[in-house]
Structure formats: structure tokens, C-alpha cells
Tab-separated table of C-alpha atoms in Angstrom:
chain	number	residue	atom	x	y	z
A	1	MET	CA	-67.506	-142.785	10.706
A	2	THR	CA	-68.905	-139.525	12.089
A	3	ILE	CA	-72.300	-139.110	13.552
A	4	SER	CA	-74.318	-137.312	10.736
A	5	SER	CA	-73.274	-140.633	8.309
A	6	SER	CA	-74.050	-143.369	11.182
A	7	THR	CA	-76.456	-146.040	9.595
A	8	PHE	CA	-77.666	-146.899	13.129
A	9	LEU	CA	-81.372	-146.518	13.848
A	10	HIS	CA	-82.475	-147.742	17.143
A	11	GLY	CA	-81.800	-150.381	19.929
A	12	GLY	CA	-84.836	-152.527	21.461
A	13	ASN	CA	-86.131	-155.448	22.811
A	14	VAL	CA	-88.449	-158.038	22.229
A	15	ARG	CA	-89.786	-160.869	24.506
A	16	ALA	CA	-89.302	-164.234	21.503
A	17	ASN	CA	-88.544	-167.874	22.651
A	18	GLY	CA	-89.997	-166.501	26.083
A	19	ILE	CA	-86.835	-164.281	27.024
A	20	ARG	CA	-86.407	-160.565	26.492
A	21	GLN	CA	-83.638	-160.058	23.730
A	22	HIS	CA	-82.125	-157.037	22.941
A	23	TYR	CA	-80.607	-155.912	19.431
A	24	LEU	CA	-79.424	-153.168	17.189
A	25	ARG	CA	-80.681	-151.709	13.756
A	26	TYR	CA	-79.004	-150.304	11.455
A	27	GLY	CA	-79.928	-149.228	8.053
A	28	GLY	CA	-83.653	-149.956	7.824
A	29	LYS	CA	-83.818	-150.608	4.096
A	30	GLY	CA	-82.711	-153.636	1.926
A	31	ARG	CA	-82.968	-157.647	2.763
A	32	PRO	CA	-83.183	-158.263	6.384
A	33	VAL	CA	-79.731	-159.467	8.038
A	34	VAL	CA	-79.252	-160.842	11.671
A	35	LEU	CA	-75.605	-160.719	12.510
A	36	VAL	CA	-74.573	-163.157	15.815
A	37	PRO	CA	-71.544	-162.110	17.473
A	38	GLY	CA	-69.267	-164.815	18.887
A	39	ILE	CA	-68.826	-165.923	22.644
A	40	THR	CA	-68.112	-162.948	24.219
A	41	SER	CA	-69.102	-160.430	22.186
A	42	PRO	CA	-72.014	-158.248	22.731
A	43	ALA	CA	-74.010	-156.832	20.128
A	44	VAL	CA	-71.951	-152.809	20.641
A	45	THR	CA	-68.504	-154.947	19.299
A	46	TRP	CA	-69.955	-155.693	15.951
A	47	GLY	CA	-71.207	-152.129	15.671
A	48	PHE	CA	-68.787	-151.166	13.103
A	49	VAL	CA	-69.430	-154.083	10.612
A	50	ALA	CA	-73.326	-153.414	10.823
A	51	GLU	CA	-72.582	-150.049	10.256
A	52	THR	CA	-70.951	-151.176	6.823
A	53	LEU	CA	-73.827	-153.834	6.149
A	54	ALA	CA	-76.515	-151.616	6.824
A	55	ARG	CA	-75.656	-149.443	3.529
A	56	HIS	CA	-76.899	-152.431	1.595
A	57	PHE	CA	-78.912	-154.499	4.545
A	58	ASP	CA	-81.475	-153.967	7.095
A	59	THR	CA	-79.069	-155.053	9.922
A	60	TYR	CA	-80.086	-156.642	13.248
A	61	VAL	CA	-77.066	-157.492	15.745
A	62	LEU	CA	-78.201	-159.655	18.122
A	63	ASP	CA	-77.296	-159.552	22.361
A	64	VAL	CA	-77.406	-163.499	22.580
A	65	ARG	CA	-79.302	-164.412	25.699
A	66	GLY	CA	-76.247	-163.835	28.704
A	67	ARG	CA	-75.001	-161.244	26.761
A	68	GLY	CA	-74.803	-157.320	26.715
A	69	LEU	CA	-78.129	-156.171	27.323
A	70	SER	CA	-80.352	-159.343	26.449
A	71	GLU	CA	-81.497	-161.671	29.343
A	72	SER	CA	-79.333	-163.801	32.011
A	73	SER	CA	-80.134	-165.645	34.917
A	74	ASP	CA	-79.162	-168.950	36.312
A	75	ALA	CA	-82.142	-170.462	35.330
A	76	LEU	CA	-81.486	-169.872	31.779
A	77	ASP	CA	-80.601	-172.574	29.710
A	78	TYR	CA	-77.322	-171.259	27.614
A	79	GLY	CA	-77.036	-174.331	25.485
A	80	LEU	CA	-77.020	-174.277	21.663
A	81	ASP	CA	-80.604	-175.128	21.268
A	82	ALA	CA	-81.761	-172.499	23.321
A	83	CYS	CA	-79.917	-169.681	21.502
A	84	ALA	CA	-80.966	-170.926	18.072
A	85	ALA	CA	-84.212	-171.065	19.296
A	86	ASP	CA	-83.791	-167.533	19.728
A	87	VAL	CA	-82.478	-166.541	16.447
A	88	GLY	CA	-85.901	-168.129	14.899
A	89	ALA	CA	-88.074	-166.668	17.417
A	90	PHE	CA	-86.538	-163.229	16.907
A	91	ALA	CA	-87.077	-163.346	13.252
A	92	GLU	CA	-90.096	-164.799	13.314
A	93	LYS	CA	-90.877	-162.054	15.847
A	94	LEU	CA	-89.911	-159.581	13.554
A	95	ASP	CA	-91.166	-160.907	10.410
A	96	LEU	CA	-88.127	-160.644	8.785
A	97	ASP	CA	-88.815	-163.326	5.974
A	98	GLY	CA	-86.108	-163.827	3.548
A	99	TYR	CA	-83.309	-162.494	5.942
A	100	ALA	CA	-79.640	-163.777	5.800
A	101	LEU	CA	-77.970	-165.062	9.169
A	102	VAL	CA	-74.265	-163.862	9.536
A	103	GLY	CA	-73.082	-165.708	12.534
A	104	HIS	CA	-68.964	-165.463	14.154
A	105	SER	CA	-67.593	-168.181	15.946
A	106	MET	CA	-70.365	-169.457	18.247
A	107	GLY	CA	-72.629	-167.257	16.503
A	108	ALA	CA	-71.965	-169.069	13.451
A	109	ARG	CA	-72.628	-172.342	15.544
A	110	ILE	CA	-76.077	-171.027	16.147
A	111	GLY	CA	-76.610	-170.339	12.439
A	112	ILE	CA	-76.242	-173.882	11.384
A	113	ARG	CA	-78.402	-174.969	14.550
A	114	THR	CA	-81.351	-172.243	13.293
A	115	ALA	CA	-81.031	-173.400	9.986
A	116	ARG	CA	-81.349	-177.295	10.490
A	117	ARG	CA	-84.341	-176.256	13.576
A	118	HIS	CA	-85.697	-172.774	13.022
A	119	PRO	CA	-85.597	-172.569	9.320
A	120	ARG	CA	-88.696	-170.290	8.539
A	121	GLY	CA	-88.009	-167.163	6.771
A	122	LEU	CA	-84.028	-168.371	6.791
A	123	GLU	CA	-82.893	-167.808	3.105
A	124	ARG	CA	-79.012	-167.722	3.247
A	125	MET	CA	-76.110	-167.911	5.510
A	126	VAL	CA	-72.851	-167.274	6.082
A	127	LEU	CA	-70.336	-168.909	8.830
A	128	ILE	CA	-67.110	-166.480	9.548
A	129	ASP	CA	-64.698	-169.112	11.011
A	130	PRO	CA	-66.727	-171.595	13.185
A	131	PRO	CA	-65.268	-173.968	15.766
A	132	VAL	CA	-65.315	-177.470	14.486
A	133	SER	CA	-64.974	-179.033	17.153
A	134	GLY	CA	-67.462	-181.537	18.890
A	135	PRO	CA	-67.583	-184.748	19.937
A	136	GLY	CA	-64.467	-187.216	19.144
A	137	ARG	CA	-62.917	-184.005	17.509
A	138	ARG	CA	-59.884	-181.657	18.065
A	139	ALA	CA	-60.195	-179.457	20.762
A	140	TYR	CA	-60.739	-175.717	20.350
A	141	PRO	CA	-57.996	-174.198	20.225
A	142	ALA	CA	-58.637	-171.092	22.756
A	143	GLN	CA	-58.810	-171.900	26.420
A	144	LEU	CA	-61.892	-171.259	28.998
A	145	ASP	CA	-59.933	-169.592	31.070
A	146	TRP	CA	-58.856	-167.191	28.242
A	147	TYR	CA	-62.201	-166.004	28.428
A	148	ILE	CA	-63.149	-166.306	32.547
A	149	ASP	CA	-59.821	-164.703	33.326
A	150	SER	CA	-60.810	-161.676	31.062
A	151	ILE	CA	-64.228	-161.412	32.086
A	152	ARG	CA	-63.523	-161.175	35.266
A	153	LEU	CA	-61.037	-158.597	35.597
A	154	MET	CA	-63.429	-156.392	34.016
A	155	ARG	CA	-66.278	-156.784	36.457
A	156	GLU	CA	-63.817	-156.145	39.082
A	157	GLY	CA	-63.670	-152.224	37.117
A	158	ALA	CA	-60.111	-153.130	35.580
A	159	GLY	CA	-58.816	-150.609	32.948
A	160	PHE	CA	-58.291	-151.393	29.369
A	161	GLU	CA	-54.826	-152.221	29.134
A	162	ALA	CA	-55.557	-155.070	31.126
A	163	LEU	CA	-57.170	-156.598	28.463
A	164	ARG	CA	-53.718	-155.833	26.404
A	165	PRO	CA	-52.517	-159.239	26.985
A	166	PHE	CA	-55.147	-160.978	26.266
A	167	SER	CA	-55.408	-159.327	22.694
A	168	PRO	CA	-51.917	-157.924	21.988
A	169	THR	CA	-52.669	-156.867	18.407
A	170	TRP	CA	-55.913	-154.890	19.207
A	171	THR	CA	-55.617	-150.676	18.930
A	172	GLU	CA	-56.696	-148.870	21.912
A	173	ALA	CA	-60.223	-147.972	20.213
A	174	GLN	CA	-60.937	-151.991	20.262
A	175	LEU	CA	-59.295	-153.014	23.457
A	176	ARG	CA	-61.914	-149.844	25.406
A	177	LEU	CA	-64.844	-151.210	24.082
A	178	ARG	CA	-63.938	-154.607	24.638
A	179	SER	CA	-63.623	-153.676	28.341
A	180	GLU	CA	-66.434	-151.427	28.504
A	181	TRP	CA	-68.821	-154.443	27.826
A	182	LEU	CA	-67.016	-157.363	28.831
A	183	HIS	CA	-68.751	-157.210	32.134
A	184	THR	CA	-71.691	-157.594	30.665
A	185	CYS	CA	-70.925	-161.808	29.193
A	186	ASP	CA	-72.398	-164.244	32.155
A	187	GLU	CA	-70.094	-166.581	33.035
A	188	ARG	CA	-72.439	-169.074	33.207
A	189	ALA	CA	-73.412	-168.277	29.815
A	190	ILE	CA	-69.830	-168.781	28.524
A	191	VAL	CA	-68.868	-171.696	30.342
A	192	ALA	CA	-71.849	-173.070	28.501
A	193	THR	CA	-71.019	-172.432	25.093
A	194	TYR	CA	-67.283	-173.610	25.659
A	195	ASP	CA	-68.702	-176.962	26.516
A	196	GLY	CA	-70.906	-177.084	23.915
A	197	PHE	CA	-68.543	-176.324	21.525
A	198	HIS	CA	-66.932	-179.870	22.395
A	199	GLN	CA	-70.644	-181.682	22.985
A	200	ASP	CA	-72.564	-180.363	20.372
A	201	ASP	CA	-72.167	-182.089	17.110
A	202	ILE	CA	-72.646	-179.389	14.638
A	203	HIS	CA	-71.474	-181.385	11.920
A	204	ALA	CA	-74.585	-183.816	11.549
A	205	ASP	CA	-76.529	-180.530	11.168
A	206	LEU	CA	-74.493	-179.047	8.230
A	207	LYS	CA	-75.742	-183.051	6.209
A	208	GLN	CA	-78.988	-182.052	6.916
A	209	LEU	CA	-78.875	-178.215	5.511
A	210	ASP	CA	-79.779	-176.929	1.360
A	211	LEU	CA	-79.657	-173.175	2.074
A	212	PRO	CA	-77.143	-171.272	-0.135
A	213	THR	CA	-73.912	-170.622	2.748
A	214	LEU	CA	-70.465	-169.189	2.476
A	215	LEU	CA	-68.158	-170.379	4.596
A	216	MET	CA	-65.627	-167.613	5.363
A	217	VAL	CA	-62.018	-169.205	6.881
A	218	ALA	CA	-59.103	-167.015	8.924
A	219	GLY	CA	-56.114	-168.067	7.840
A	220	ARG	CA	-53.905	-167.256	10.841
A	221	GLY	CA	-56.980	-168.027	13.648
A	222	ASP	CA	-55.831	-172.336	13.419
A	223	VAL	CA	-59.622	-172.978	14.113
A	224	ILE	CA	-60.579	-174.510	10.708
A	225	ARG	CA	-57.665	-176.194	8.934
A	226	ALA	CA	-57.420	-177.920	5.616
A	227	ALA	CA	-58.624	-181.235	6.640
A	228	ASP	CA	-61.581	-179.362	8.548
A	229	LEU	CA	-62.467	-177.475	5.485
A	230	GLU	CA	-62.658	-180.845	3.195
A	231	GLU	CA	-64.658	-182.325	5.504
A	232	MET	CA	-67.499	-179.672	5.183
A	233	GLN	CA	-67.222	-179.334	2.022
A	234	GLN	CA	-68.072	-182.675	1.490
A	235	LEU	CA	-71.108	-182.523	3.900
A	236	MET	CA	-72.387	-179.348	1.870
A	237	PRO	CA	-70.820	-179.236	-1.499
A	238	ALA	CA	-72.544	-176.715	-2.690
A	239	MET	CA	-70.761	-174.257	0.193
A	240	GLN	CA	-69.121	-171.312	-1.217
A	241	VAL	CA	-65.815	-170.997	0.033
A	242	ALA	CA	-63.810	-167.727	1.399
A	243	HIS	CA	-60.522	-167.391	2.747
A	244	VAL	CA	-59.283	-164.493	4.646
A	245	PRO	CA	-55.430	-165.346	4.472
A	246	ASN	CA	-53.866	-162.019	6.935
A	247	ALA	CA	-56.507	-162.474	9.878
A	248	GLY	CA	-56.799	-164.470	12.880
A	249	HIS	CA	-60.339	-165.755	13.782
A	250	MET	CA	-61.344	-162.602	15.214
A	251	ILE	CA	-61.504	-161.395	10.658
A	252	PRO	CA	-62.894	-158.113	10.782
A	253	TRP	CA	-60.331	-157.107	13.625
A	254	ASP	CA	-57.567	-157.726	12.131
A	255	ASP	CA	-58.313	-157.233	8.219
A	256	GLU	CA	-61.239	-155.497	7.875
A	257	PRO	CA	-61.363	-154.921	4.377
A	258	GLY	CA	-60.243	-158.615	3.258
A	259	PHE	CA	-63.466	-159.442	5.724
A	260	TYR	CA	-65.585	-157.465	3.278
A	261	ARG	CA	-64.237	-158.672	0.477
A	262	ALA	CA	-64.541	-162.059	1.056
A	263	PHE	CA	-68.601	-161.669	1.281
A	264	GLY	CA	-68.373	-161.277	-2.283
A	265	ASP	CA	-71.574	-160.936	-3.850
A	266	PHE	CA	-73.132	-163.522	-1.608
A	267	LEU	CA	-75.732	-161.266	-0.252
A	268	GLY	CA	-77.019	-159.854	-3.363
A	269	VAL	CA	-74.612	-157.178	-3.524
A	270	ALA	CA	-70.538	-156.410	-3.306
A	271	ILE	CA	-69.725	-154.983	0.273
A	272	GLN	CA	-67.478	-151.794	0.113
A	273	GLY	CA	-66.172	-151.125	3.534
A	274	ASP	CA	-63.781	-148.399	5.266
A	275	ASP	CA	-61.215	-149.852	7.688
A	276	HIS	CA	-62.797	-148.780	11.298
A	277	ALA	CA	-61.605	-151.980	13.332
A	278	ARG	CA	-58.085	-150.483	13.521
A	279	GLN	CA	-58.552	-147.311	14.381
């Protein structure tokens, strides 16, 4: 995408829920959409998705606390409740009435907790391949060391090629962007989130929700299996489900056109996107 056709407007910071939250804004018109990335994905790494969503929506991409340019410290609570409160406070601070939350992985779990505990202004939600681990459940398939080792390599100044063993199917452009920003992920935040994958019960939240929800499932991710999907549909019978069969957990990186197709018209308009992620 050329600079002249970019939908990027600006970055910014707000003080909400007692911390400085950094965000990127794209588009500026239409339904507000708040995009909440995954465990080691600063906001900028989802810019290519925001560029496309912003053709139709006023799109905000959050740096979750402890990632990117948002606040981090050894005094912060990095748990799911705190992150969900951040989203609710962010939306309230910017007066995002009737917004849609689009969350990937960790961001989807944050979305679920936000919808239950901080629903003000939240109208609908897209859950992109959320980890379904929790107390007494099957463990999340990725190992904590995968995240921590890659962060430490980037913090020490290793080049993008050092990330290739971690993400062997990614393009050079994808690896370069990840290598540039991965060092901003606070290890304390990553450990707390990973532990929360196994300690927080999002299924108890799901059965309390009644807002329109779309669940997007990666066909090759092994995060959501058939039995998991069946249980989630029992908890939220009205939930819509879309499959992206040729993608792993990082869906828009693996199959960007399929990712956009999976939205259908759930957000009010069909999303048409170019394949940026594989470039």
C-alpha cells in the first residue's frame, strides 16, 4: 500500500483505567472498531489489518498494557481483569458508543471479559481464535519459552533472521516488523498472560453474554478443536462461527483474503482487502 492511499490517521495516548494507553487510529469514519491484538503483538504489527478495516470503520488498534508504547512496570497488574478494564476505560474515554471489539487470541479473551464486566458502549464482538484453555482444561498448545526466547533475542539486538525458526512460514517483511517491535513486550506481561490462559475461566463469561458475537476459527491452529467449538456454541447458541481452513493461529498472516471473507457482513458491510501480509 502506498503512503497516499493509507488510511492511517495518527497515533496517540490516553490516560484510562489509571495508566497511559497508546493506540493507532485509522480511517476516522463509520462504526468505531477497537482491535485488540494477541500476547506478543504490539499495535503496529496489526497495522495492515487496520488499514483495510478503516476503509469502512473508525478503527483503533490498542497496545495492550506491557506491549508496544503503552505503560509497563513491575508495579502493574497484567491480569485479564486489568486488561479488560483498560479496554472499557479506553472506549469510555474516547466516547466510542456502539463500538465493535475485534480481538485476536489474548485480545479475544480480553474482549470476552470486557463484554461481561465493562459492556458500556460495546455493541458486537469478533473473537479470532481465542485460547480455550482454563482451569482443568487442555493446555494452550504454544509453550511459554517460545515467546520468552524470541523476546530476549530481540532485546539483545538479534536480526530478523533469528526469528525465522520461530515463524518459518513468515515472509521477510513480516519477520522484520516483528523483530523491530518484539523487544517492547514486557516479559512480566507475557508470563502473566500465559499463566492466565490456564487460570482464567472465559467459559464462565461466555454463558453470561448476549451481544452479537462472531467466532473465527483457524483450521490449522489446533487452538480450537471440534469439541471446544461445540461447547462454546452450547454456551452461546446465537454465536456465529466462521472457519478459515487454510490458516494457522495467526490467521491474517497465513490467509489474509480468507480472514476478511470470514467477517462476512457481521460488522455491517463486507470487508474487501488486498493481500498485504504475504508481501
